Amino acid sequence: MKHALIAFRKPIPLLLGVMFIFVLCDVSSATAAGSDDDLSHVQRVIHLASIFDAMSGVNTENARMALEMLMRNIMVRQSNRFHIQLDFLMEFDQAAEKITTGQYDLVVLPGLDYLQIRPKVDLVPRLILSKVDQPTEPLVLVTQPNETLKSLAKKDSPILMIDMGRFGETAKLWLDTVLLEAGLKPSHQIFTEIRRTQKPSHSVLPVFFGQVAACVVMESALKVLKELNPQIERRVQILKRSEDLVTLVLCATPWANKEDVDIVITEGINAMHDPKSRQALTMVQMKRFYPFQPEYMVATQNLYERFLRSMKKWGQ
């Protein structure tokens, strides 16, 4: 039995959105017709890329289990199947250069990364990947009660907790914007240490116990932790809340075949009506897929522009 082509440069956790798109298109699933004769019908290969650390905290074993579940539930609907070649781009700084080579049809990126790469290559957003029941959600700056931005800046050796990977870079960009607009310095000049974690609880609980000064997490993650431990509600505060931002976006490149892209989008939306597929997505912390609408990106675009203005004013 042959398998779809996957290019891994080192062992890494399977990304949520990329994993899902791979599942949609895997022609060699054992749940399909089950013989190598099926491969004779394969006419196309879709080339997909993603920055490997777009999101953290996904257990590899759970990702594999979810992958198998999605294969069984989705591939039975595909009559015109195709291979997908999956490539994880290990370094964000190299991503734009690799994407502009023309070898990829689809790219999965965090919302802010899409905005940074867009001037270099004409990417077309097609699908929003979200962890909540809406296409966007806010970040929150969590501190001990009665803290202010100015009091944080005056603390002796304050520590900040943020997510690992590209999502952590999004959190840091937002916080830098907030601090600069308040007339303060960016985060790396206020906090003596910026620690990165794989789970929201590893960021929030140190704030709860007074071990660190602050953390930045998604508001939905903080709500879950408050439900599990009601004392968190009384022992921490949301000092700042961002506008609703795009977490992950699936984009088509100028070299993508429109028919292939439309199939991916359609199957992504259809999966939301399948209980078993939704269960599989829950295992990897993904909840919904939304067809892209320009208004979804407005707040993320505004944040990026505010950041650029603030950094220019600050002199960087």
PDB file of C-alpha atoms in Angstrom:
ATOM      1  CA  MET A   1       0.000   0.000   0.000  1.00  0.00           C
ATOM      2  CA  LYS A   2       1.429   3.351  -0.980  1.00  0.00           C
ATOM      3  CA  HIS A   3       0.961   6.471   1.060  1.00  0.00           C
ATOM      4  CA  ALA A   4       0.646  10.169   0.358  1.00  0.00           C
ATOM      5  CA  LEU A   5       3.963  11.949   0.240  1.00  0.00           C
ATOM      6  CA  ILE A   6       5.000  13.796   3.402  1.00  0.00           C
ATOM      7  CA  ALA A   7       8.259  15.717   3.735  1.00  0.00           C
ATOM      8  CA  PHE A   8       9.453  15.978   7.340  1.00  0.00           C
ATOM      9  CA  ARG A   9      12.758  17.644   8.112  1.00  0.00           C
ATOM     10  CA  LYS A  10      12.769  16.561  11.768  1.00  0.00           C
ATOM     11  CA  PRO A  11      10.266  14.831  14.142  1.00  0.00           C
ATOM     12  CA  ILE A  12       7.604  17.402  15.002  1.00  0.00           C
ATOM     13  CA  PRO A  13       4.013  17.507  16.299  1.00  0.00           C
ATOM     14  CA  LEU A  14       1.379  17.348  13.576  1.00  0.00           C
ATOM     15  CA  LEU A  15      -0.213  20.736  13.039  1.00  0.00           C
ATOM     16  CA  LEU A  16      -3.941  20.968  13.452  1.00  0.00           C
ATOM     17  CA  GLY A  17      -4.970  22.627  10.257  1.00  0.00           C
ATOM     18  CA  VAL A  18      -2.341  20.973   8.088  1.00  0.00           C
ATOM     19  CA  MET A  19      -3.239  17.585   9.488  1.00  0.00           C
ATOM     20  CA  PHE A  20      -6.881  18.128   8.620  1.00  0.00           C
ATOM     21  CA  ILE A  21      -6.190  19.171   5.039  1.00  0.00           C
ATOM     22  CA  PHE A  22      -3.887  16.172   4.622  1.00  0.00           C
ATOM     23  CA  VAL A  23      -6.689  13.913   5.818  1.00  0.00           C
ATOM     24  CA  LEU A  24      -9.101  15.359   3.284  1.00  0.00           C
ATOM     25  CA  CYS A  25      -6.848  14.467   0.400  1.00  0.00           C
ATOM     26  CA  ASP A  26      -5.058  11.244   1.395  1.00  0.00           C
ATOM     27  CA  VAL A  27      -5.833   8.941  -1.497  1.00  0.00           C
ATOM     28  CA  SER A  28      -4.212   5.850  -0.019  1.00  0.00           C
ATOM     29  CA  SER A  29      -6.271   5.551   3.165  1.00  0.00           C
ATOM     30  CA  ALA A  30      -7.038   1.969   4.116  1.00  0.00           C
ATOM     31  CA  THR A  31     -10.646   3.058   4.445  1.00  0.00           C
ATOM     32  CA  ALA A  32     -10.864   3.760   0.725  1.00  0.00           C
ATOM     33  CA  ALA A  33     -11.283   0.974  -1.814  1.00  0.00           C
ATOM     34  CA  GLY A  34      -8.326  -0.796  -0.243  1.00  0.00           C
ATOM     35  CA  SER A  35      -6.253  -1.810  -3.227  1.00  0.00           C
ATOM     36  CA  ASP A  36      -3.386  -0.383  -5.228  1.00  0.00           C
ATOM     37  CA  ASP A  37      -5.699  -0.346  -8.228  1.00  0.00           C
ATOM     38  CA  ASP A  38      -7.221   2.831  -6.774  1.00  0.00           C
ATOM     39  CA  LEU A  39      -3.987   4.679  -7.491  1.00  0.00           C
ATOM     40  CA  SER A  40      -4.599   4.329 -11.206  1.00  0.00           C
ATOM     41  CA  HIS A  41      -7.337   6.942 -10.845  1.00  0.00           C
ATOM     42  CA  VAL A  42      -5.052   9.525  -9.243  1.00  0.00           C
ATOM     43  CA  GLN A  43      -4.363  12.329 -11.682  1.00  0.00           C
ATOM     44  CA  ARG A  44      -3.229  15.202  -9.480  1.00  0.00           C
ATOM     45  CA  VAL A  45      -0.875  16.103  -6.648  1.00  0.00           C
ATOM     46  CA  ILE A  46      -1.620  19.061  -4.370  1.00  0.00           C
ATOM     47  CA  HIS A  47       1.424  20.652  -2.755  1.00  0.00           C
ATOM     48  CA  LEU A  48       0.780  22.011   0.738  1.00  0.00           C
ATOM     49  CA  ALA A  49       3.130  23.913   3.053  1.00  0.00           C
ATOM     50  CA  SER A  50       2.882  25.095   6.635  1.00  0.00           C
ATOM     51  CA  ILE A  51       5.184  26.688   9.148  1.00  0.00           C
ATOM     52  CA  PHE A  52       5.743  23.759  11.489  1.00  0.00           C
ATOM     53  CA  ASP A  53       5.374  25.625  14.804  1.00  0.00           C
ATOM     54  CA  ALA A  54       2.252  27.612  13.920  1.00  0.00           C
ATOM     55  CA  MET A  55       0.571  26.174  17.018  1.00  0.00           C
ATOM     56  CA  SER A  56       1.939  24.280  19.994  1.00  0.00           C
ATOM     57  CA  GLY A  57       0.613  21.911  22.591  1.00  0.00           C
ATOM     58  CA  VAL A  58      -0.801  19.253  20.251  1.00  0.00           C
ATOM     59  CA  ASN A  59      -0.051  15.743  21.462  1.00  0.00           C
ATOM     60  CA  THR A  60       1.434  13.681  18.635  1.00  0.00           C
ATOM     61  CA  GLU A  61      -0.375  10.479  19.628  1.00  0.00           C
ATOM     62  CA  ASN A  62      -3.747  12.244  19.723  1.00  0.00           C
ATOM     63  CA  ALA A  63      -2.993  13.828  16.358  1.00  0.00           C
ATOM     64  CA  ARG A  64      -2.387  10.396  14.839  1.00  0.00           C
ATOM     65  CA  MET A  65      -5.633   9.031  16.301  1.00  0.00           C
ATOM     66  CA  ALA A  66      -7.560  12.018  14.997  1.00  0.00           C
ATOM     67  CA  LEU A  67      -5.953  11.548  11.606  1.00  0.00           C
ATOM     68  CA  GLU A  68      -7.221   7.969  11.380  1.00  0.00           C
ATOM     69  CA  MET A  69     -10.728   8.958  12.475  1.00  0.00           C
ATOM     70  CA  LEU A  70     -10.926  11.725   9.907  1.00  0.00           C
ATOM     71  CA  MET A  71      -9.721   9.364   7.175  1.00  0.00           C
ATOM     72  CA  ARG A  72     -12.516   6.925   7.887  1.00  0.00           C
ATOM     73  CA  ASN A  73     -15.190   9.594   8.068  1.00  0.00           C
ATOM     74  CA  ILE A  74     -14.180  11.849   5.180  1.00  0.00           C
ATOM     75  CA  MET A  75     -12.470   9.797   2.513  1.00  0.00           C
ATOM     76  CA  VAL A  76     -15.634   7.801   1.828  1.00  0.00           C
ATOM     77  CA  ARG A  77     -17.068  10.992   0.287  1.00  0.00           C
ATOM     78  CA  GLN A  78     -14.181  11.488  -2.132  1.00  0.00           C
ATOM     79  CA  SER A  79     -14.621   9.911  -5.562  1.00  0.00           C
ATOM     80  CA  ASN A  80     -12.066  12.073  -7.392  1.00  0.00           C
ATOM     81  CA  ARG A  81      -9.082  11.494  -5.121  1.00  0.00           C
ATOM     82  CA  PHE A  82      -5.564  12.862  -5.272  1.00  0.00           C
ATOM     83  CA  HIS A  83      -2.228  12.796  -3.495  1.00  0.00           C
ATOM     84  CA  ILE A  84      -1.103  15.662  -1.343  1.00  0.00           C
ATOM     85  CA  GLN A  85       2.542  16.441  -0.772  1.00  0.00           C
ATOM     86  CA  LEU A  86       2.998  18.045   2.633  1.00  0.00           C
ATOM     87  CA  ASP A  87       6.035  20.133   3.561  1.00  0.00           C
ATOM     88  CA  PHE A  88       6.691  21.788   6.910  1.00  0.00           C
ATOM     89  CA  LEU A  89       8.718  24.986   6.607  1.00  0.00           C
ATOM     90  CA  MET A  90      11.021  24.982   9.599  1.00  0.00           C
ATOM     91  CA  GLU A  91      11.952  28.670   9.694  1.00  0.00           C
ATOM     92  CA  PHE A  92       9.525  31.548   9.268  1.00  0.00           C
ATOM     93  CA  ASP A  93      12.238  33.780   7.815  1.00  0.00           C
ATOM     94  CA  GLN A  94      12.656  31.294   4.973  1.00  0.00           C
ATOM     95  CA  ALA A  95       8.953  30.670   4.435  1.00  0.00           C
ATOM     96  CA  ALA A  96       8.274  33.579   2.087  1.00  0.00           C
ATOM     97  CA  GLU A  97      11.262  32.698  -0.064  1.00  0.00           C
ATOM     98  CA  LYS A  98      10.194  29.053  -0.331  1.00  0.00           C
ATOM     99  CA  ILE A  99       6.553  29.914  -1.037  1.00  0.00           C
ATOM    100  CA  THR A 100       7.534  32.255  -3.873  1.00  0.00           C
ATOM    101  CA  THR A 101       9.293  29.409  -5.685  1.00  0.00           C
ATOM    102  CA  GLY A 102       5.926  28.321  -7.051  1.00  0.00           C
ATOM    103  CA  GLN A 103       6.093  24.756  -5.748  1.00  0.00           C
ATOM    104  CA  TYR A 104       3.112  25.053  -3.367  1.00  0.00           C
ATOM    105  CA  ASP A 105      -0.623  25.223  -4.056  1.00  0.00           C
ATOM    106  CA  LEU A 106      -1.870  25.779  -0.508  1.00  0.00           C
ATOM    107  CA  VAL A 107      -0.257  27.336   2.563  1.00  0.00           C
ATOM    108  CA  VAL A 108      -1.378  27.297   6.214  1.00  0.00           C
ATOM    109  CA  LEU A 109      -0.237  30.359   8.172  1.00  0.00           C
ATOM    110  CA  PRO A 110      -1.088  32.272  11.348  1.00  0.00           C
ATOM    111  CA  GLY A 111      -3.070  35.413  10.524  1.00  0.00           C
ATOM    112  CA  LEU A 112      -0.234  37.856  11.212  1.00  0.00           C
ATOM    113  CA  ASP A 113       2.270  35.733   9.309  1.00  0.00           C
ATOM    114  CA  TYR A 114      -0.037  35.859   6.300  1.00  0.00           C
ATOM    115  CA  LEU A 115      -0.011  39.662   6.450  1.00  0.00           C
ATOM    116  CA  GLN A 116       3.787  39.729   6.629  1.00  0.00           C
ATOM    117  CA  ILE A 117       4.247  37.353   3.694  1.00  0.00           C
ATOM    118  CA  ARG A 118       1.476  38.785   1.511  1.00  0.00           C
ATOM    119  CA  PRO A 119       3.572  41.643   0.007  1.00  0.00           C
ATOM    120  CA  LYS A 120       6.013  39.040  -1.338  1.00  0.00           C
ATOM    121  CA  VAL A 121       3.530  36.574  -2.827  1.00  0.00           C
ATOM    122  CA  ASP A 122      -0.112  36.934  -3.905  1.00  0.00           C
ATOM    123  CA  LEU A 123      -1.797  34.603  -1.413  1.00  0.00           C
ATOM    124  CA  VAL A 124      -5.593  34.292  -1.463  1.00  0.00           C
ATOM    125  CA  PRO A 125      -7.179  33.415   1.921  1.00  0.00           C
ATOM    126  CA  ARG A 126      -9.814  30.688   1.540  1.00  0.00           C
ATOM    127  CA  LEU A 127     -10.440  29.054   4.923  1.00  0.00           C
ATOM    128  CA  ILE A 128     -10.204  30.163   8.564  1.00  0.00           C
ATOM    129  CA  LEU A 129      -9.180  27.511  11.099  1.00  0.00           C
ATOM    130  CA  SER A 130     -10.501  28.263  14.578  1.00  0.00           C
ATOM    131  CA  LYS A 131     -10.422  26.755  18.063  1.00  0.00           C
ATOM    132  CA  VAL A 132     -13.756  28.369  19.031  1.00  0.00           C
ATOM    133  CA  ASP A 133     -17.284  28.702  17.648  1.00  0.00           C
ATOM    134  CA  GLN A 134     -16.411  31.844  15.728  1.00  0.00           C
ATOM    135  CA  PRO A 135     -13.753  32.590  13.118  1.00  0.00           C
ATOM    136  CA  THR A 136     -11.772  34.955  15.353  1.00  0.00           C
ATOM    137  CA  GLU A 137     -10.994  35.375  19.053  1.00  0.00           C
ATOM    138  CA  PRO A 138      -9.090  37.793  21.319  1.00  0.00           C
ATOM    139  CA  LEU A 139      -5.843  37.561  23.194  1.00  0.00           C
ATOM    140  CA  VAL A 140      -5.726  38.633  26.836  1.00  0.00           C
ATOM    141  CA  LEU A 141      -2.937  39.983  29.023  1.00  0.00           C
ATOM    142  CA  VAL A 142      -3.335  38.282  32.422  1.00  0.00           C
ATOM    143  CA  THR A 143      -1.793  39.687  35.619  1.00  0.00           C
ATOM    144  CA  GLN A 144      -2.320  39.737  39.359  1.00  0.00           C
ATOM    145  CA  PRO A 145      -5.196  41.987  40.501  1.00  0.00           C
ATOM    146  CA  ASN A 146      -4.582  45.743  40.658  1.00  0.00           C
ATOM    147  CA  GLU A 147      -1.625  45.641  38.254  1.00  0.00           C
ATOM    148  CA  THR A 148      -1.363  48.277  35.532  1.00  0.00           C
ATOM    149  CA  LEU A 149       0.898  48.556  32.518  1.00  0.00           C
ATOM    150  CA  LYS A 150       2.993  51.138  34.343  1.00  0.00           C
ATOM    151  CA  SER A 151       3.301  49.010  37.473  1.00  0.00           C
ATOM    152  CA  LEU A 152       4.428  46.069  35.350  1.00  0.00           C
ATOM    153  CA  ALA A 153       7.097  48.252  33.777  1.00  0.00           C
ATOM    154  CA  LYS A 154       8.392  49.228  37.232  1.00  0.00           C
ATOM    155  CA  LYS A 155       8.593  45.705  38.643  1.00  0.00           C
ATOM    156  CA  ASP A 156      11.930  44.251  39.654  1.00  0.00           C
ATOM    157  CA  SER A 157      12.843  41.434  37.213  1.00  0.00           C
ATOM    158  CA  PRO A 158       9.317  40.723  35.880  1.00  0.00           C
ATOM    159  CA  ILE A 159       8.757  37.519  33.890  1.00  0.00           C
ATOM    160  CA  LEU A 160       6.332  37.115  30.975  1.00  0.00           C
ATOM    161  CA  MET A 161       4.826  33.802  29.804  1.00  0.00           C
ATOM    162  CA  ILE A 162       3.696  33.329  26.196  1.00  0.00           C
ATOM    163  CA  ASP A 163       2.968  30.441  23.856  1.00  0.00           C
ATOM    164  CA  MET A 164       5.699  28.636  21.953  1.00  0.00           C
ATOM    165  CA  GLY A 165       6.013  28.881  18.174  1.00  0.00           C
ATOM    166  CA  ARG A 166       4.494  31.381  15.797  1.00  0.00           C
ATOM    167  CA  PHE A 167       1.433  31.936  17.968  1.00  0.00           C
ATOM    168  CA  GLY A 168       3.738  33.196  20.685  1.00  0.00           C
ATOM    169  CA  GLU A 169       5.135  35.703  18.189  1.00  0.00           C
ATOM    170  CA  THR A 170       1.586  36.916  17.534  1.00  0.00           C
ATOM    171  CA  ALA A 171       1.042  37.368  21.274  1.00  0.00           C
ATOM    172  CA  LYS A 172       4.317  39.261  21.631  1.00  0.00           C
ATOM    173  CA  LEU A 173       3.530  41.547  18.673  1.00  0.00           C
ATOM    174  CA  TRP A 174       0.156  42.434  20.181  1.00  0.00           C
ATOM    175  CA  LEU A 175       1.660  43.092  23.624  1.00  0.00           C
ATOM    176  CA  ASP A 176       4.448  45.226  22.131  1.00  0.00           C
ATOM    177  CA  THR A 177       1.801  47.290  20.348  1.00  0.00           C
ATOM    178  CA  VAL A 178      -0.159  47.778  23.588  1.00  0.00           C
ATOM    179  CA  LEU A 179       2.950  48.792  25.521  1.00  0.00           C
ATOM    180  CA  LEU A 180       4.277  51.173  22.866  1.00  0.00           C
ATOM    181  CA  GLU A 181       0.894  52.862  22.435  1.00  0.00           C
ATOM    182  CA  ALA A 182       0.879  53.413  26.207  1.00  0.00           C
ATOM    183  CA  GLY A 183       4.199  55.241  25.952  1.00  0.00           C
ATOM    184  CA  LEU A 184       6.220  52.346  27.375  1.00  0.00           C
ATOM    185  CA  LYS A 185       9.007  50.196  25.953  1.00  0.00           C
ATOM    186  CA  PRO A 186       8.443  46.919  24.067  1.00  0.00           C
ATOM    187  CA  SER A 187       8.145  43.687  26.031  1.00  0.00           C
ATOM    188  CA  HIS A 188      11.758  42.548  25.701  1.00  0.00           C
ATOM    189  CA  GLN A 189      12.895  45.754  27.423  1.00  0.00           C
ATOM    190  CA  ILE A 190      10.329  45.570  30.230  1.00  0.00           C
ATOM    191  CA  PHE A 191      10.431  41.876  31.102  1.00  0.00           C
ATOM    192  CA  THR A 192      13.774  40.468  32.148  1.00  0.00           C
ATOM    193  CA  GLU A 193      12.700  37.038  30.874  1.00  0.00           C
ATOM    194  CA  ILE A 194      10.121  35.865  28.349  1.00  0.00           C
ATOM    195  CA  ARG A 195       9.330  32.182  28.840  1.00  0.00           C
ATOM    196  CA  ARG A 196       7.492  30.057  26.272  1.00  0.00           C
ATOM    197  CA  THR A 197       5.059  27.297  27.158  1.00  0.00           C
ATOM    198  CA  GLN A 198       3.132  24.587  25.310  1.00  0.00           C
ATOM    199  CA  LYS A 199      -0.086  24.807  27.344  1.00  0.00           C
ATOM    200  CA  PRO A 200      -2.177  27.799  28.503  1.00  0.00           C
ATOM    201  CA  SER A 201      -2.249  26.373  32.035  1.00  0.00           C
ATOM    202  CA  HIS A 202       1.556  26.559  32.118  1.00  0.00           C
ATOM    203  CA  SER A 203       1.234  30.286  31.430  1.00  0.00           C
ATOM    204  CA  VAL A 204      -1.747  31.188  33.641  1.00  0.00           C
ATOM    205  CA  LEU A 205      -0.993  29.182  36.788  1.00  0.00           C
ATOM    206  CA  PRO A 206       2.400  30.853  37.441  1.00  0.00           C
ATOM    207  CA  VAL A 207       0.550  34.199  37.374  1.00  0.00           C
ATOM    208  CA  PHE A 208      -2.106  32.745  39.690  1.00  0.00           C
ATOM    209  CA  PHE A 209       0.572  31.710  42.205  1.00  0.00           C
ATOM    210  CA  GLY A 210       2.477  34.999  41.875  1.00  0.00           C
ATOM    211  CA  GLN A 211       5.547  33.322  40.381  1.00  0.00           C
ATOM    212  CA  VAL A 212       5.576  35.515  37.248  1.00  0.00           C
ATOM    213  CA  ALA A 213       4.264  38.971  36.464  1.00  0.00           C
ATOM    214  CA  ALA A 214       2.075  38.335  33.432  1.00  0.00           C
ATOM    215  CA  CYS A 215       1.101  36.051  30.574  1.00  0.00           C
ATOM    216  CA  VAL A 216      -0.659  36.339  27.223  1.00  0.00           C
ATOM    217  CA  VAL A 217      -3.145  33.606  26.234  1.00  0.00           C
ATOM    218  CA  MET A 218      -6.274  33.238  24.135  1.00  0.00           C
ATOM    219  CA  GLU A 219      -9.357  34.337  26.076  1.00  0.00           C
ATOM    220  CA  SER A 220     -11.080  31.010  25.379  1.00  0.00           C
ATOM    221  CA  ALA A 221      -8.214  29.157  27.071  1.00  0.00           C
ATOM    222  CA  LEU A 222      -8.472  31.386  30.138  1.00  0.00           C
ATOM    223  CA  LYS A 223     -12.231  30.743  30.351  1.00  0.00           C
ATOM    224  CA  VAL A 224     -11.656  26.989  30.369  1.00  0.00           C
ATOM    225  CA  LEU A 225      -9.104  27.304  33.182  1.00  0.00           C
ATOM    226  CA  LYS A 226     -11.502  29.463  35.216  1.00  0.00           C
ATOM    227  CA  GLU A 227     -14.202  26.821  34.845  1.00  0.00           C
ATOM    228  CA  LEU A 228     -11.804  24.146  36.089  1.00  0.00           C
ATOM    229  CA  ASN A 229     -10.583  26.294  38.976  1.00  0.00           C
ATOM    230  CA  PRO A 230     -12.992  29.098  40.007  1.00  0.00           C
ATOM    231  CA  GLN A 231     -10.312  30.602  42.266  1.00  0.00           C
ATOM    232  CA  ILE A 232      -8.490  31.800  39.151  1.00  0.00           C
ATOM    233  CA  GLU A 233     -11.311  34.280  38.583  1.00  0.00           C
ATOM    234  CA  ARG A 234     -10.519  35.949  41.923  1.00  0.00           C
ATOM    235  CA  ARG A 235      -6.735  35.703  41.824  1.00  0.00           C
ATOM    236  CA  VAL A 236      -5.953  37.076  38.371  1.00  0.00           C
ATOM    237  CA  GLN A 237      -7.260  39.849  36.160  1.00  0.00           C
ATOM    238  CA  ILE A 238      -7.487  40.579  32.450  1.00  0.00           C
ATOM    239  CA  LEU A 239      -5.436  43.742  32.183  1.00  0.00           C
ATOM    240  CA  LYS A 240      -5.815  44.097  28.402  1.00  0.00           C
ATOM    241  CA  ARG A 241      -7.899  42.367  25.753  1.00  0.00           C
ATOM    242  CA  SER A 242      -7.171  42.455  22.022  1.00  0.00           C
ATOM    243  CA  GLU A 243      -9.683  42.701  19.244  1.00  0.00           C
ATOM    244  CA  ASP A 244     -10.868  39.405  17.717  1.00  0.00           C
ATOM    245  CA  LEU A 245      -7.943  38.054  15.695  1.00  0.00           C
ATOM    246  CA  VAL A 246      -7.509  35.358  13.057  1.00  0.00           C
ATOM    247  CA  THR A 247      -5.567  32.386  14.429  1.00  0.00           C
ATOM    248  CA  LEU A 248      -4.852  30.300  11.323  1.00  0.00           C
ATOM    249  CA  VAL A 249      -5.705  30.812   7.664  1.00  0.00           C
ATOM    250  CA  LEU A 250      -5.489  28.459   4.695  1.00  0.00           C
ATOM    251  CA  CYS A 251      -4.371  30.342   1.584  1.00  0.00           C
ATOM    252  CA  ALA A 252      -4.222  29.445  -2.094  1.00  0.00           C
ATOM    253  CA  THR A 253      -1.104  30.490  -3.984  1.00  0.00           C
ATOM    254  CA  PRO A 254      -1.129  31.884  -7.547  1.00  0.00           C
ATOM    255  CA  TRP A 255      -0.155  28.421  -8.797  1.00  0.00           C
ATOM    256  CA  ALA A 256      -3.092  26.554  -7.233  1.00  0.00           C
ATOM    257  CA  ASN A 257      -5.695  24.776  -9.350  1.00  0.00           C
ATOM    258  CA  LYS A 258      -9.083  26.314  -8.537  1.00  0.00           C
ATOM    259  CA  GLU A 259     -10.881  22.956  -8.660  1.00  0.00           C
ATOM    260  CA  ASP A 260      -8.476  21.436  -6.142  1.00  0.00           C
ATOM    261  CA  VAL A 261      -8.837  24.382  -3.773  1.00  0.00           C
ATOM    262  CA  ASP A 262     -12.635  24.295  -4.015  1.00  0.00           C
ATOM    263  CA  ILE A 263     -12.641  20.592  -3.079  1.00  0.00           C
ATOM    264  CA  VAL A 264     -10.541  21.267   0.019  1.00  0.00           C
ATOM    265  CA  ILE A 265     -12.813  24.127   1.108  1.00  0.00           C
ATOM    266  CA  THR A 266     -16.005  22.146   0.515  1.00  0.00           C
ATOM    267  CA  GLU A 267     -14.784  19.096   2.437  1.00  0.00           C
ATOM    268  CA  GLY A 268     -13.583  21.276   5.285  1.00  0.00           C
ATOM    269  CA  ILE A 269     -17.015  22.810   5.706  1.00  0.00           C
ATOM    270  CA  ASN A 270     -18.814  19.469   5.264  1.00  0.00           C
ATOM    271  CA  ALA A 271     -16.764  17.946   8.072  1.00  0.00           C
ATOM    272  CA  MET A 272     -18.425  20.352  10.513  1.00  0.00           C
ATOM    273  CA  HIS A 273     -21.717  18.474  10.065  1.00  0.00           C
ATOM    274  CA  ASP A 274     -20.207  15.068  10.860  1.00  0.00           C
ATOM    275  CA  PRO A 275     -20.203  14.223  14.625  1.00  0.00           C
ATOM    276  CA  LYS A 276     -17.276  11.803  14.352  1.00  0.00           C
ATOM    277  CA  SER A 277     -15.195  14.338  12.445  1.00  0.00           C
ATOM    278  CA  ARG A 278     -15.968  16.992  15.055  1.00  0.00           C
ATOM    279  CA  GLN A 279     -14.895  14.572  17.774  1.00  0.00           C
ATOM    280  CA  ALA A 280     -11.604  13.995  15.986  1.00  0.00           C
ATOM    281  CA  LEU A 281     -11.009  17.736  15.680  1.00  0.00           C
ATOM    282  CA  THR A 282     -11.633  18.164  19.412  1.00  0.00           C
ATOM    283  CA  MET A 283      -8.803  15.727  20.111  1.00  0.00           C
ATOM    284  CA  VAL A 284      -6.393  18.151  18.464  1.00  0.00           C
ATOM    285  CA  GLN A 285      -7.895  21.344  19.931  1.00  0.00           C
ATOM    286  CA  MET A 286      -9.559  22.438  16.706  1.00  0.00           C
ATOM    287  CA  LYS A 287     -13.244  23.300  16.608  1.00  0.00           C
ATOM    288  CA  ARG A 288     -14.437  24.906  13.394  1.00  0.00           C
ATOM    289  CA  PHE A 289     -13.533  25.811   9.818  1.00  0.00           C
ATOM    290  CA  TYR A 290     -14.997  28.924   8.208  1.00  0.00           C
ATOM    291  CA  PRO A 291     -14.990  30.114   4.583  1.00  0.00           C
ATOM    292  CA  PHE A 292     -12.847  33.221   4.519  1.00  0.00           C
ATOM    293  CA  GLN A 293     -14.586  36.595   4.594  1.00  0.00           C
ATOM    294  CA  PRO A 294     -12.580  39.864   4.304  1.00  0.00           C
ATOM    295  CA  GLU A 295     -14.168  41.263   7.471  1.00  0.00           C
ATOM    296  CA  TYR A 296     -12.618  38.445   9.518  1.00  0.00           C
ATOM    297  CA  MET A 297      -9.149  39.837   8.824  1.00  0.00           C
ATOM    298  CA  VAL A 298      -9.903  43.517   9.550  1.00  0.00           C
ATOM    299  CA  ALA A 299      -8.873  43.508  13.235  1.00  0.00           C
ATOM    300  CA  THR A 300      -5.723  41.480  12.528  1.00  0.00           C
ATOM    301  CA  GLN A 301      -4.798  43.871   9.715  1.00  0.00           C
ATOM    302  CA  ASN A 302      -5.406  46.859  12.003  1.00  0.00           C
ATOM    303  CA  LEU A 303      -3.195  45.335  14.693  1.00  0.00           C
ATOM    304  CA  TYR A 304      -0.360  44.793  12.240  1.00  0.00           C
ATOM    305  CA  GLU A 305      -0.593  48.385  10.993  1.00  0.00           C
ATOM    306  CA  ARG A 306      -0.684  49.719  14.565  1.00  0.00           C
ATOM    307  CA  PHE A 307       2.412  47.673  15.377  1.00  0.00           C
ATOM    308  CA  LEU A 308       4.316  49.056  12.377  1.00  0.00           C
ATOM    309  CA  ARG A 309       3.350  52.643  13.268  1.00  0.00           C
ATOM    310  CA  SER A 310       4.318  52.144  16.918  1.00  0.00           C
ATOM    311  CA  MET A 311       7.685  50.626  16.064  1.00  0.00           C
ATOM    312  CA  LYS A 312       8.396  53.426  13.602  1.00  0.00           C
ATOM    313  CA  LYS A 313       7.511  56.051  16.197  1.00  0.00           C
ATOM    314  CA  TRP A 314       9.661  54.281  18.777  1.00  0.00           C
ATOM    315  CA  GLY A 315      12.543  54.331  16.317  1.00  0.00           C
ATOM    316  CA  GLN A 316      12.874  50.707  15.208  1.00  0.00           C
TER     317      GLN A 316
END
